[in-house]
Every structure is written in C-alpha cells, then in structure tokens.
Amino acid sequence: MLHLRLITPSDKTDAVVRLIEKTVGTTHLAVVPGAARDPVGDVVMCDVAREAGDELIGGLRALDIDKSGSIAVENIDLSLSYRADKAADEAPGEGADAVLWEQLADATHEESTLSVTYVAFITLATMIAACGVVLDNAILIVGAMAVGPEFGPLAGFCTALVQRAPRLALRSLIAIVAGFAVAMLVTVGFSYFMDGVGLFSQDMLERARPNTAFVYAPDWFSFVVAVLAGIAGMLSLTSAKSGALVGVAISVTTVPAAANAAVALSYGEPGQTWGSTEQLLLNLLGIVLAGTLTLLAQKYFWALQRKRAARSRHV
C-alpha cells in the first residue's frame, strides 16, 4: 500500500476527493479543511494499493495538484486494516507488477545527476578495480562493481527513452559519459603513481591473469550477461526490490573494463585498451537495450491488465 498526503487548493478539494473515491483500490480517505499554510489549502490523505497508485497520481497531476499544491507519496510497510486488504484485492493486477512511473522518473532523475558524489564513487570504484586487475584479485573486482553507481544513470536513460523525456535522456547520457571519462582519466594518473612507488608494473599487467582476463576479452557471454542484468535491474527498480540491485552491480563488468582500459593506456598497451573499451561499450549497450525493452514490456502488459479490469467492472 501507498500513503498519499496532498495539499489541495480549497476550490479543488471536492474534485480531488471525487477522484480518490472513484479510483478502485483506495481507502482511509481523510480531509482536513484549511490545515495547510504553505501553500494555503486543505490537507487530503488516503491510502491506495500500489497497483492503483499510478492511475491516481496521474489523475491528481491532471488536476494540477503538483503545481497548485503538493503530492507526497510514502510506502506503507505495515497496514493492519480490513479496508486496506479489501482495497488491495479490488485493485487490478498485483502490486509487485505495478510500475509507478512518476516515482521511477523521480528516482532516476536524482540518480542521473552528474554530482560530485557520483563522480567520486565511480572514480573510487574504478581505482579499486585497477588494483584488482593488476593483482588479478577477483575479490577487489567484485567490490569495485558493488561500489560503482553507473546503473543509476543507465536506468535514467532507459526511463527517458520510454517516457520520451529528452532532458532526462541528455542528463543521464552526460552522467554516463562524463563519469566514466573522469574516472578513467584519474585512474590513468593513479596508475602512474602506483608504478612510481613500485606497486604496479607492466609485467603484472601482461602476465597471465586467469581471474580478471575476461575484462579485456569481450564475447557474446558478456553481452548476454549484460542483457540479463539490465532486465533484473529494471525489475528491481520498478518493483521496489532494491536489494536485487547489488546482484545486478556485480554481474556486469563496466567498472573493471574501464579500469583495465585506463591501466593499459598508461602502459601503452593498445590491445588491452581496445579490448577493455569494447567490453565496456558492449555492457553499456546490453544494459540500455534490455532495460528499455523491459520497461516497454511492463508498460504494455500493465495497460492490458488495466483494460481487462476496466471491462470486468463494466460487465
């Protein structure tokens, strides 16, 4: 269940209440006239089944409540209520399958910002991965992949393509390209420093590395894994199962490939540099392709489910 807390102008409160009452899957409606001070208006609260949330939020935005008042949405962890159970049963579909497009767009918009924190995380992850590839240490590689924040802007780019939001697409693309460019540039300097103090060497990079050689040897398995990870990542975002994102992060080799390309570039190794860059691009392409198709499929099947539910209510 979701809890909605609205501030509505007094002249729109009746329309908001009617919208909530006619939306299947809502309950616990409460109206507090004149309670809001900034902006001035009434406070309207209700609970809604997750699978009906997108329809209700879309209706509220059509009434311009997001402009003239406010719409706040919270997840309810526990609701002991017969009415809540009844509302969830009446709502079409299953809550786990529902996509809250407004919530997804807001979350990916924040994750797609080229902030100092984002650049710091992707740079640190790439430097950790650089240590991993030089030492042929799989544990460091896994740790670097878990630290890397690149799935946020990738998800934002997929969402922007499906929602036809060019500004979000451009913001996400800038975060992806600029983030990796800065991270790789800093890692090149980091490699020079580590070589200078005797911790990195060209021999360590060129020796047999059974645990990490895959990062500069792309193949079809790399693309397949990236596609599967992209599907899993999008499903975890849209179903609010964020714990699965950790598994997604350590399934793809974007950060290790970027790190190996940077280290190889610092030692003038064109073969590994190009192979790692190809691995990086292949993973990015697989994730974007899979994530976009997953969102399109969810949008299509959820629309069909809502149409079936609407027809059954009119029978």
PDB file of C-alpha atoms in Angstrom:
ATOM      1  CA  MET A   1       0.000   0.000   0.000  1.00  0.00           C
ATOM      2  CA  LEU A   2       0.955   3.624  -0.566  1.00  0.00           C
ATOM      3  CA  HIS A   3       0.055   6.603   1.594  1.00  0.00           C
ATOM      4  CA  LEU A   4      -0.708   9.871  -0.184  1.00  0.00           C
ATOM      5  CA  ARG A   5      -0.597  13.212   1.598  1.00  0.00           C
ATOM      6  CA  LEU A   6      -1.944  16.053  -0.515  1.00  0.00           C
ATOM      7  CA  ILE A   7      -2.207  19.797  -0.127  1.00  0.00           C
ATOM      8  CA  THR A   8      -5.025  20.996  -2.347  1.00  0.00           C
ATOM      9  CA  PRO A   9      -6.435  24.483  -3.011  1.00  0.00           C
ATOM     10  CA  SER A  10      -9.881  24.716  -1.417  1.00  0.00           C
ATOM     11  CA  ASP A  11     -11.568  25.117  -4.799  1.00  0.00           C
ATOM     12  CA  LYS A  12     -10.083  21.808  -5.999  1.00  0.00           C
ATOM     13  CA  THR A  13     -10.608  19.697  -2.884  1.00  0.00           C
ATOM     14  CA  ASP A  14     -14.005  18.370  -3.967  1.00  0.00           C
ATOM     15  CA  ALA A  15     -12.607  17.287  -7.345  1.00  0.00           C
ATOM     16  CA  VAL A  16      -9.681  15.567  -5.619  1.00  0.00           C
ATOM     17  CA  VAL A  17     -11.998  13.743  -3.218  1.00  0.00           C
ATOM     18  CA  ARG A  18     -14.214  12.581  -6.082  1.00  0.00           C
ATOM     19  CA  LEU A  19     -11.161  11.310  -7.951  1.00  0.00           C
ATOM     20  CA  ILE A  20      -9.948   9.350  -4.924  1.00  0.00           C
ATOM     21  CA  GLU A  21     -13.388   7.894  -4.231  1.00  0.00           C
ATOM     22  CA  LYS A  22     -13.859   6.657  -7.799  1.00  0.00           C
ATOM     23  CA  THR A  23     -10.357   5.166  -8.054  1.00  0.00           C
ATOM     24  CA  VAL A  24     -10.539   1.444  -7.358  1.00  0.00           C
ATOM     25  CA  GLY A  25      -8.056   0.411  -4.651  1.00  0.00           C
ATOM     26  CA  THR A  26      -8.241   3.492  -2.400  1.00  0.00           C
ATOM     27  CA  THR A  27      -9.241   3.667   1.253  1.00  0.00           C
ATOM     28  CA  HIS A  28      -8.687   5.553   4.519  1.00  0.00           C
ATOM     29  CA  LEU A  29      -9.664   8.897   2.996  1.00  0.00           C
ATOM     30  CA  ALA A  30      -9.339  11.877   5.338  1.00  0.00           C
ATOM     31  CA  VAL A  31      -9.872  15.586   4.653  1.00  0.00           C
ATOM     32  CA  VAL A  32      -8.672  18.353   6.979  1.00  0.00           C
ATOM     33  CA  PRO A  33     -10.092  21.670   5.688  1.00  0.00           C
ATOM     34  CA  GLY A  34      -7.840  24.716   5.960  1.00  0.00           C
ATOM     35  CA  ALA A  35      -4.983  22.827   7.657  1.00  0.00           C
ATOM     36  CA  ALA A  36      -2.279  23.782   5.150  1.00  0.00           C
ATOM     37  CA  ARG A  37      -0.425  27.084   5.467  1.00  0.00           C
ATOM     38  CA  ASP A  38       2.300  26.892   2.800  1.00  0.00           C
ATOM     39  CA  PRO A  39       0.730  26.625   0.316  1.00  0.00           C
ATOM     40  CA  VAL A  40      -2.643  27.609   1.736  1.00  0.00           C
ATOM     41  CA  GLY A  41      -5.264  24.929   1.285  1.00  0.00           C
ATOM     42  CA  ASP A  42      -6.729  21.706   2.614  1.00  0.00           C
ATOM     43  CA  VAL A  43      -4.903  18.543   3.585  1.00  0.00           C
ATOM     44  CA  VAL A  44      -6.196  15.351   1.973  1.00  0.00           C
ATOM     45  CA  MET A  45      -4.818  11.945   2.932  1.00  0.00           C
ATOM     46  CA  CYS A  46      -5.593   8.472   1.688  1.00  0.00           C
ATOM     47  CA  ASP A  47      -4.109   5.021   1.210  1.00  0.00           C
ATOM     48  CA  VAL A  48      -4.029   3.369  -2.192  1.00  0.00           C
ATOM     49  CA  ALA A  49      -2.987  -0.058  -3.424  1.00  0.00           C
ATOM     50  CA  ARG A  50       0.316   0.122  -5.258  1.00  0.00           C
ATOM     51  CA  GLU A  51      -1.249  -1.254  -8.427  1.00  0.00           C
ATOM     52  CA  ALA A  52      -3.714   1.675  -8.472  1.00  0.00           C
ATOM     53  CA  GLY A  53      -1.167   4.297  -7.480  1.00  0.00           C
ATOM     54  CA  ASP A  54      -0.013   5.315 -10.954  1.00  0.00           C
ATOM     55  CA  GLU A  55      -3.581   5.926 -12.132  1.00  0.00           C
ATOM     56  CA  LEU A  56      -4.408   8.041  -9.088  1.00  0.00           C
ATOM     57  CA  ILE A  57      -1.200  10.088  -9.248  1.00  0.00           C
ATOM     58  CA  GLY A  58      -1.776  10.679 -12.952  1.00  0.00           C
ATOM     59  CA  GLY A  59      -5.292  11.945 -12.199  1.00  0.00           C
ATOM     60  CA  LEU A  60      -4.012  14.258  -9.491  1.00  0.00           C
ATOM     61  CA  ARG A  61      -1.420  15.710 -11.858  1.00  0.00           C
ATOM     62  CA  ALA A  62      -4.140  16.220 -14.456  1.00  0.00           C
ATOM     63  CA  LEU A  63      -5.843  18.420 -11.846  1.00  0.00           C
ATOM     64  CA  ASP A  64      -2.539  20.337 -11.467  1.00  0.00           C
ATOM     65  CA  ILE A  65      -2.265  19.453  -7.785  1.00  0.00           C
ATOM     66  CA  ASP A  66       1.502  19.104  -8.194  1.00  0.00           C
ATOM     67  CA  LYS A  67       1.605  22.758  -9.329  1.00  0.00           C
ATOM     68  CA  SER A  68      -1.034  24.412  -7.157  1.00  0.00           C
ATOM     69  CA  GLY A  69      -0.450  22.244  -4.078  1.00  0.00           C
ATOM     70  CA  SER A  70       1.664  19.160  -3.395  1.00  0.00           C
ATOM     71  CA  ILE A  71       1.621  15.381  -3.750  1.00  0.00           C
ATOM     72  CA  ALA A  72       3.674  13.320  -1.284  1.00  0.00           C
ATOM     73  CA  VAL A  73       3.807   9.527  -1.592  1.00  0.00           C
ATOM     74  CA  GLU A  74       5.138   7.111   1.027  1.00  0.00           C
ATOM     75  CA  ASN A  75       5.379   3.324   1.119  1.00  0.00           C
ATOM     76  CA  ILE A  76       3.433   1.693   3.938  1.00  0.00           C
ATOM     77  CA  ASP A  77       5.470  -1.111   5.477  1.00  0.00           C
ATOM     78  CA  LEU A  78       2.624  -2.456   7.606  1.00  0.00           C
ATOM     79  CA  SER A  79      -1.113  -1.810   7.418  1.00  0.00           C
ATOM     80  CA  LEU A  80      -3.424  -3.789   9.701  1.00  0.00           C
ATOM     81  CA  SER A  81      -6.780  -2.942   8.185  1.00  0.00           C
ATOM     82  CA  TYR A  82      -9.620  -4.904   6.653  1.00  0.00           C
ATOM     83  CA  ARG A  83     -10.378  -1.944   4.375  1.00  0.00           C
ATOM     84  CA  ALA A  84      -6.767  -1.860   3.161  1.00  0.00           C
ATOM     85  CA  ASP A  85      -6.882  -5.591   2.373  1.00  0.00           C
ATOM     86  CA  LYS A  86     -10.181  -5.122   0.544  1.00  0.00           C
ATOM     87  CA  ALA A  87      -8.805  -2.191  -1.473  1.00  0.00           C
ATOM     88  CA  ALA A  88      -5.749  -4.214  -2.484  1.00  0.00           C
ATOM     89  CA  ASP A  89      -7.978  -7.114  -3.578  1.00  0.00           C
ATOM     90  CA  GLU A  90     -10.191  -4.827  -5.662  1.00  0.00           C
ATOM     91  CA  ALA A  91      -7.306  -3.101  -7.425  1.00  0.00           C
ATOM     92  CA  PRO A  92      -6.356  -4.616 -10.801  1.00  0.00           C
ATOM     93  CA  GLY A  93      -3.244  -6.772 -11.017  1.00  0.00           C
ATOM     94  CA  GLU A  94      -0.574  -7.412  -8.421  1.00  0.00           C
ATOM     95  CA  GLY A  95       1.302  -4.737  -6.502  1.00  0.00           C
ATOM     96  CA  ALA A  96       4.669  -6.321  -7.270  1.00  0.00           C
ATOM     97  CA  ASP A  97       3.985  -5.960 -11.005  1.00  0.00           C
ATOM     98  CA  ALA A  98       2.845  -2.338 -10.863  1.00  0.00           C
ATOM     99  CA  VAL A  99       5.099   0.436 -12.161  1.00  0.00           C
ATOM    100  CA  LEU A 100       4.859   3.861 -10.534  1.00  0.00           C
ATOM    101  CA  TRP A 101       6.149   5.908 -13.439  1.00  0.00           C
ATOM    102  CA  GLU A 102       6.259   9.166 -11.516  1.00  0.00           C
ATOM    103  CA  GLN A 103       8.270   7.538  -8.728  1.00  0.00           C
ATOM    104  CA  LEU A 104      10.593   5.853 -11.232  1.00  0.00           C
ATOM    105  CA  ALA A 105      11.171   9.097 -13.129  1.00  0.00           C
ATOM    106  CA  ASP A 106      11.875  10.974  -9.897  1.00  0.00           C
ATOM    107  CA  ALA A 107      14.273   8.321  -8.604  1.00  0.00           C
ATOM    108  CA  THR A 108      16.200   8.003 -11.860  1.00  0.00           C
ATOM    109  CA  HIS A 109      16.322  11.790 -12.256  1.00  0.00           C
ATOM    110  CA  GLU A 110      18.137  12.046  -8.924  1.00  0.00           C
ATOM    111  CA  GLU A 111      20.454   9.138  -9.707  1.00  0.00           C
ATOM    112  CA  SER A 112      21.285  10.596 -13.131  1.00  0.00           C
ATOM    113  CA  THR A 113      22.710  13.861 -11.868  1.00  0.00           C
ATOM    114  CA  LEU A 114      26.409  14.439 -12.552  1.00  0.00           C
ATOM    115  CA  SER A 115      27.181  15.326  -8.946  1.00  0.00           C
ATOM    116  CA  VAL A 116      30.459  15.404  -7.066  1.00  0.00           C
ATOM    117  CA  THR A 117      29.330  12.352  -5.075  1.00  0.00           C
ATOM    118  CA  TYR A 118      28.512  10.372  -8.220  1.00  0.00           C
ATOM    119  CA  VAL A 119      31.878  11.189  -9.809  1.00  0.00           C
ATOM    120  CA  ALA A 120      33.666  10.352  -6.550  1.00  0.00           C
ATOM    121  CA  PHE A 121      32.006   6.935  -6.292  1.00  0.00           C
ATOM    122  CA  ILE A 122      32.618   5.920  -9.900  1.00  0.00           C
ATOM    123  CA  THR A 123      36.224   7.151  -9.697  1.00  0.00           C
ATOM    124  CA  LEU A 124      36.911   5.279  -6.465  1.00  0.00           C
ATOM    125  CA  ALA A 125      35.275   2.157  -7.884  1.00  0.00           C
ATOM    126  CA  THR A 126      37.474   2.370 -10.992  1.00  0.00           C
ATOM    127  CA  MET A 127      40.623   2.829  -8.905  1.00  0.00           C
ATOM    128  CA  ILE A 128      39.706  -0.165  -6.743  1.00  0.00           C
ATOM    129  CA  ALA A 129      39.100  -2.179  -9.902  1.00  0.00           C
ATOM    130  CA  ALA A 130      42.503  -1.060 -11.227  1.00  0.00           C
ATOM    131  CA  CYS A 131      44.124  -2.647  -8.185  1.00  0.00           C
ATOM    132  CA  GLY A 132      42.023  -5.742  -8.793  1.00  0.00           C
ATOM    133  CA  VAL A 133      43.026  -6.212 -12.431  1.00  0.00           C
ATOM    134  CA  VAL A 134      46.725  -5.617 -11.788  1.00  0.00           C
ATOM    135  CA  LEU A 135      46.751  -8.013  -8.823  1.00  0.00           C
ATOM    136  CA  ASP A 136      44.373 -10.428 -10.577  1.00  0.00           C
ATOM    137  CA  ASN A 137      42.213 -10.283  -7.448  1.00  0.00           C
ATOM    138  CA  ALA A 138      38.577 -11.263  -8.037  1.00  0.00           C
ATOM    139  CA  ILE A 139      37.502 -10.000  -4.595  1.00  0.00           C
ATOM    140  CA  LEU A 140      38.635  -6.463  -5.414  1.00  0.00           C
ATOM    141  CA  ILE A 141      36.832  -6.673  -8.760  1.00  0.00           C
ATOM    142  CA  VAL A 142      33.565  -7.679  -7.083  1.00  0.00           C
ATOM    143  CA  GLY A 143      33.976  -4.922  -4.509  1.00  0.00           C
ATOM    144  CA  ALA A 144      34.575  -2.332  -7.219  1.00  0.00           C
ATOM    145  CA  MET A 145      31.488  -3.436  -9.128  1.00  0.00           C
ATOM    146  CA  ALA A 146      29.383  -3.137  -5.969  1.00  0.00           C
ATOM    147  CA  VAL A 147      30.680   0.403  -5.326  1.00  0.00           C
ATOM    148  CA  GLY A 148      30.106   1.617  -8.894  1.00  0.00           C
ATOM    149  CA  PRO A 149      26.983   3.851  -9.228  1.00  0.00           C
ATOM    150  CA  GLU A 150      26.655   3.644 -13.015  1.00  0.00           C
ATOM    151  CA  PHE A 151      23.350   1.735 -13.073  1.00  0.00           C
ATOM    152  CA  GLY A 152      21.514   4.867 -11.857  1.00  0.00           C
ATOM    153  CA  PRO A 153      22.096   6.965 -14.999  1.00  0.00           C
ATOM    154  CA  LEU A 154      21.712   3.876 -17.195  1.00  0.00           C
ATOM    155  CA  ALA A 155      18.257   3.318 -15.674  1.00  0.00           C
ATOM    156  CA  GLY A 156      17.532   7.015 -16.106  1.00  0.00           C
ATOM    157  CA  PHE A 157      18.434   6.813 -19.801  1.00  0.00           C
ATOM    158  CA  CYS A 158      16.140   3.808 -20.296  1.00  0.00           C
ATOM    159  CA  THR A 159      13.291   5.566 -18.481  1.00  0.00           C
ATOM    160  CA  ALA A 160      13.802   8.700 -20.563  1.00  0.00           C
ATOM    161  CA  LEU A 161      13.602   6.710 -23.800  1.00  0.00           C
ATOM    162  CA  VAL A 162      10.342   5.038 -22.765  1.00  0.00           C
ATOM    163  CA  GLN A 163       8.800   8.217 -21.341  1.00  0.00           C
ATOM    164  CA  ARG A 164      10.130  10.348 -24.221  1.00  0.00           C
ATOM    165  CA  ALA A 165      11.871  12.731 -21.853  1.00  0.00           C
ATOM    166  CA  PRO A 166      14.793  14.272 -23.792  1.00  0.00           C
ATOM    167  CA  ARG A 167      16.084  16.310 -20.845  1.00  0.00           C
ATOM    168  CA  LEU A 168      16.385  13.240 -18.625  1.00  0.00           C
ATOM    169  CA  ALA A 169      17.987  11.325 -21.503  1.00  0.00           C
ATOM    170  CA  LEU A 170      20.591  14.042 -22.013  1.00  0.00           C
ATOM    171  CA  ARG A 171      21.241  14.347 -18.258  1.00  0.00           C
ATOM    172  CA  SER A 172      21.705  10.583 -17.967  1.00  0.00           C
ATOM    173  CA  LEU A 173      23.946  10.379 -21.028  1.00  0.00           C
ATOM    174  CA  ILE A 174      26.150  13.177 -19.706  1.00  0.00           C
ATOM    175  CA  ALA A 175      26.430  11.422 -16.339  1.00  0.00           C
ATOM    176  CA  ILE A 176      27.421   8.139 -18.001  1.00  0.00           C
ATOM    177  CA  VAL A 177      29.960   9.567 -20.456  1.00  0.00           C
ATOM    178  CA  ALA A 178      31.458  12.246 -18.213  1.00  0.00           C
ATOM    179  CA  GLY A 179      31.527   9.938 -15.187  1.00  0.00           C
ATOM    180  CA  PHE A 180      33.490   7.211 -16.945  1.00  0.00           C
ATOM    181  CA  ALA A 181      35.740   9.745 -18.706  1.00  0.00           C
ATOM    182  CA  VAL A 182      36.731  11.399 -15.411  1.00  0.00           C
ATOM    183  CA  ALA A 183      37.119   8.050 -13.651  1.00  0.00           C
ATOM    184  CA  MET A 184      39.367   6.638 -16.364  1.00  0.00           C
ATOM    185  CA  LEU A 185      41.443   9.813 -16.585  1.00  0.00           C
ATOM    186  CA  VAL A 186      42.034   9.832 -12.825  1.00  0.00           C
ATOM    187  CA  THR A 187      42.815   6.100 -12.915  1.00  0.00           C
ATOM    188  CA  VAL A 188      45.482   6.709 -15.565  1.00  0.00           C
ATOM    189  CA  GLY A 189      47.141   9.161 -13.173  1.00  0.00           C
ATOM    190  CA  PHE A 190      46.635   6.686 -10.329  1.00  0.00           C
ATOM    191  CA  SER A 191      48.400   4.008 -12.387  1.00  0.00           C
ATOM    192  CA  TYR A 192      51.380   6.301 -12.997  1.00  0.00           C
ATOM    193  CA  PHE A 193      51.575   6.975  -9.264  1.00  0.00           C
ATOM    194  CA  MET A 194      51.336   3.290  -8.320  1.00  0.00           C
ATOM    195  CA  ASP A 195      54.011   2.460 -10.898  1.00  0.00           C
ATOM    196  CA  GLY A 196      56.218   5.189  -9.494  1.00  0.00           C
ATOM    197  CA  VAL A 197      56.071   3.746  -5.994  1.00  0.00           C
ATOM    198  CA  GLY A 198      56.648   0.212  -7.282  1.00  0.00           C
ATOM    199  CA  LEU A 199      53.174  -1.216  -6.655  1.00  0.00           C
ATOM    200  CA  PHE A 200      52.142  -1.512 -10.313  1.00  0.00           C
ATOM    201  CA  SER A 201      54.290  -2.740 -13.205  1.00  0.00           C
ATOM    202  CA  GLN A 202      53.797  -3.561 -16.858  1.00  0.00           C
ATOM    203  CA  ASP A 203      54.807  -7.165 -16.203  1.00  0.00           C
ATOM    204  CA  MET A 204      51.920  -7.511 -13.739  1.00  0.00           C
ATOM    205  CA  LEU A 205      49.501  -6.268 -16.403  1.00  0.00           C
ATOM    206  CA  GLU A 206      50.864  -8.505 -19.173  1.00  0.00           C
ATOM    207  CA  ARG A 207      51.156 -11.718 -17.172  1.00  0.00           C
ATOM    208  CA  ALA A 208      48.515 -14.443 -17.264  1.00  0.00           C
ATOM    209  CA  ARG A 209      45.509 -13.277 -15.242  1.00  0.00           C
ATOM    210  CA  PRO A 210      43.024 -16.144 -15.047  1.00  0.00           C
ATOM    211  CA  ASN A 211      40.684 -14.307 -12.652  1.00  0.00           C
ATOM    212  CA  THR A 212      40.437 -10.982 -14.484  1.00  0.00           C
ATOM    213  CA  ALA A 213      41.439 -11.581 -18.118  1.00  0.00           C
ATOM    214  CA  PHE A 214      37.748 -11.508 -19.072  1.00  0.00           C
ATOM    215  CA  VAL A 215      37.628  -7.709 -18.686  1.00  0.00           C
ATOM    216  CA  TYR A 216      39.603  -7.185 -21.919  1.00  0.00           C
ATOM    217  CA  ALA A 217      38.285 -10.216 -23.809  1.00  0.00           C
ATOM    218  CA  PRO A 218      34.642  -9.435 -24.715  1.00  0.00           C
ATOM    219  CA  ASP A 219      32.465 -12.157 -26.184  1.00  0.00           C
ATOM    220  CA  TRP A 220      28.792 -12.979 -26.593  1.00  0.00           C
ATOM    221  CA  PHE A 221      28.575 -14.093 -22.967  1.00  0.00           C
ATOM    222  CA  SER A 222      29.462 -10.538 -21.919  1.00  0.00           C
ATOM    223  CA  PHE A 223      26.524  -9.178 -23.892  1.00  0.00           C
ATOM    224  CA  VAL A 224      24.129 -11.884 -22.676  1.00  0.00           C
ATOM    225  CA  VAL A 225      25.020 -11.260 -19.029  1.00  0.00           C
ATOM    226  CA  ALA A 226      24.627  -7.504 -19.522  1.00  0.00           C
ATOM    227  CA  VAL A 227      21.165  -8.034 -21.026  1.00  0.00           C
ATOM    228  CA  LEU A 228      20.084 -10.293 -18.167  1.00  0.00           C
ATOM    229  CA  ALA A 229      21.476  -7.835 -15.620  1.00  0.00           C
ATOM    230  CA  GLY A 230      19.628  -4.969 -17.322  1.00  0.00           C
ATOM    231  CA  ILE A 231      16.338  -6.850 -17.078  1.00  0.00           C
ATOM    232  CA  ALA A 232      16.933  -7.733 -13.429  1.00  0.00           C
ATOM    233  CA  GLY A 233      17.956  -4.174 -12.599  1.00  0.00           C
ATOM    234  CA  MET A 234      14.844  -2.621 -14.109  1.00  0.00           C
ATOM    235  CA  LEU A 235      12.570  -5.149 -12.436  1.00  0.00           C
ATOM    236  CA  SER A 236      14.218  -4.404  -9.095  1.00  0.00           C
ATOM    237  CA  LEU A 237      13.662  -0.663  -9.557  1.00  0.00           C
ATOM    238  CA  THR A 238      10.068  -0.874 -10.696  1.00  0.00           C
ATOM    239  CA  SER A 239       9.061  -3.412  -8.051  1.00  0.00           C
ATOM    240  CA  ALA A 240      10.894  -1.539  -5.251  1.00  0.00           C
ATOM    241  CA  LYS A 241      13.092  -4.578  -4.578  1.00  0.00           C
ATOM    242  CA  SER A 242      16.299  -2.558  -4.310  1.00  0.00           C
ATOM    243  CA  GLY A 243      18.219  -5.435  -2.724  1.00  0.00           C
ATOM    244  CA  ALA A 244      18.485  -7.060  -6.156  1.00  0.00           C
ATOM    245  CA  LEU A 245      20.490  -4.084  -7.427  1.00  0.00           C
ATOM    246  CA  VAL A 246      23.574  -5.336  -5.589  1.00  0.00           C
ATOM    247  CA  GLY A 247      23.418  -8.547  -7.610  1.00  0.00           C
ATOM    248  CA  VAL A 248      22.983  -6.519 -10.783  1.00  0.00           C
ATOM    249  CA  ALA A 249      26.007  -4.369  -9.951  1.00  0.00           C
ATOM    250  CA  ILE A 250      28.311  -7.357  -9.560  1.00  0.00           C
ATOM    251  CA  SER A 251      27.004  -9.065 -12.708  1.00  0.00           C
ATOM    252  CA  VAL A 252      28.368  -6.627 -15.267  1.00  0.00           C
ATOM    253  CA  THR A 253      31.950  -5.593 -15.956  1.00  0.00           C
ATOM    254  CA  THR A 254      31.572  -1.907 -16.775  1.00  0.00           C
ATOM    255  CA  VAL A 255      33.809  -0.576 -13.997  1.00  0.00           C
ATOM    256  CA  PRO A 256      36.506  -3.298 -14.249  1.00  0.00           C
ATOM    257  CA  ALA A 257      36.647  -2.844 -18.029  1.00  0.00           C
ATOM    258  CA  ALA A 258      37.059   0.923 -17.629  1.00  0.00           C
ATOM    259  CA  ALA A 259      39.792   0.334 -15.039  1.00  0.00           C
ATOM    260  CA  ASN A 260      41.706  -2.121 -17.199  1.00  0.00           C
ATOM    261  CA  ALA A 261      41.467   0.234 -20.170  1.00  0.00           C
ATOM    262  CA  ALA A 262      42.913   3.061 -18.069  1.00  0.00           C
ATOM    263  CA  VAL A 263      45.789   0.973 -16.704  1.00  0.00           C
ATOM    264  CA  ALA A 264      46.575  -0.485 -20.142  1.00  0.00           C
ATOM    265  CA  LEU A 265      46.526   3.016 -21.629  1.00  0.00           C
ATOM    266  CA  SER A 266      49.027   4.217 -19.050  1.00  0.00           C
ATOM    267  CA  TYR A 267      51.410   1.414 -20.113  1.00  0.00           C
ATOM    268  CA  GLY A 268      50.812   1.881 -23.845  1.00  0.00           C
ATOM    269  CA  GLU A 269      49.039  -1.449 -24.344  1.00  0.00           C
ATOM    270  CA  PRO A 270      46.646  -0.831 -27.276  1.00  0.00           C
ATOM    271  CA  GLY A 271      45.367  -4.410 -27.373  1.00  0.00           C
ATOM    272  CA  GLN A 272      44.104  -4.451 -23.807  1.00  0.00           C
ATOM    273  CA  THR A 273      42.983  -0.827 -24.032  1.00  0.00           C
ATOM    274  CA  TRP A 274      40.745  -1.505 -27.017  1.00  0.00           C
ATOM    275  CA  GLY A 275      39.536  -4.879 -25.716  1.00  0.00           C
ATOM    276  CA  SER A 276      38.536  -3.337 -22.370  1.00  0.00           C
ATOM    277  CA  THR A 277      36.839  -0.386 -24.085  1.00  0.00           C
ATOM    278  CA  GLU A 278      34.897  -2.792 -26.279  1.00  0.00           C
ATOM    279  CA  GLN A 279      33.874  -4.744 -23.175  1.00  0.00           C
ATOM    280  CA  LEU A 280      32.703  -1.518 -21.525  1.00  0.00           C
ATOM    281  CA  LEU A 281      30.652  -0.419 -24.545  1.00  0.00           C
ATOM    282  CA  LEU A 282      29.181  -3.905 -25.001  1.00  0.00           C
ATOM    283  CA  ASN A 283      27.983  -3.959 -21.386  1.00  0.00           C
ATOM    284  CA  LEU A 284      26.506  -0.459 -21.591  1.00  0.00           C
ATOM    285  CA  LEU A 285      24.674  -1.339 -24.806  1.00  0.00           C
ATOM    286  CA  GLY A 286      23.305  -4.579 -23.347  1.00  0.00           C
ATOM    287  CA  ILE A 287      22.012  -2.887 -20.189  1.00  0.00           C
ATOM    288  CA  VAL A 288      20.362   0.006 -22.057  1.00  0.00           C
ATOM    289  CA  LEU A 289      18.763  -2.293 -24.628  1.00  0.00           C
ATOM    290  CA  ALA A 290      17.448  -4.723 -22.018  1.00  0.00           C
ATOM    291  CA  GLY A 291      16.319  -2.014 -19.608  1.00  0.00           C
ATOM    292  CA  THR A 292      14.389  -0.131 -22.292  1.00  0.00           C
ATOM    293  CA  LEU A 293      12.684  -3.264 -23.628  1.00  0.00           C
ATOM    294  CA  THR A 294      11.799  -4.335 -20.083  1.00  0.00           C
ATOM    295  CA  LEU A 295      10.098  -1.015 -19.348  1.00  0.00           C
ATOM    296  CA  LEU A 296       8.246  -1.109 -22.668  1.00  0.00           C
ATOM    297  CA  ALA A 297       7.037  -4.639 -21.924  1.00  0.00           C
ATOM    298  CA  GLN A 298       5.916  -3.658 -18.422  1.00  0.00           C
ATOM    299  CA  LYS A 299       4.086  -0.619 -19.777  1.00  0.00           C
ATOM    300  CA  TYR A 300       2.332  -2.709 -22.438  1.00  0.00           C
ATOM    301  CA  PHE A 301       1.283  -5.608 -20.229  1.00  0.00           C
ATOM    302  CA  TRP A 302       0.181  -3.339 -17.385  1.00  0.00           C
ATOM    303  CA  ALA A 303      -2.001  -1.345 -19.802  1.00  0.00           C
ATOM    304  CA  LEU A 304      -3.592  -4.594 -20.988  1.00  0.00           C
ATOM    305  CA  GLN A 305      -4.244  -5.651 -17.402  1.00  0.00           C
ATOM    306  CA  ARG A 306      -5.896  -2.345 -16.578  1.00  0.00           C
ATOM    307  CA  LYS A 307      -8.109  -2.601 -19.674  1.00  0.00           C
ATOM    308  CA  ARG A 308      -9.222  -6.092 -18.683  1.00  0.00           C
ATOM    309  CA  ALA A 309     -10.005  -4.873 -15.171  1.00  0.00           C
ATOM    310  CA  ALA A 310     -11.982  -1.926 -16.536  1.00  0.00           C
ATOM    311  CA  ARG A 311     -14.016  -4.246 -18.809  1.00  0.00           C
ATOM    312  CA  SER A 312     -14.733  -6.632 -15.928  1.00  0.00           C
ATOM    313  CA  ARG A 313     -16.030  -3.763 -13.784  1.00  0.00           C
ATOM    314  CA  HIS A 314     -18.495  -2.746 -16.508  1.00  0.00           C
ATOM    315  CA  VAL A 315     -19.804  -6.275 -17.040  1.00  0.00           C
TER     316      VAL A 315
END
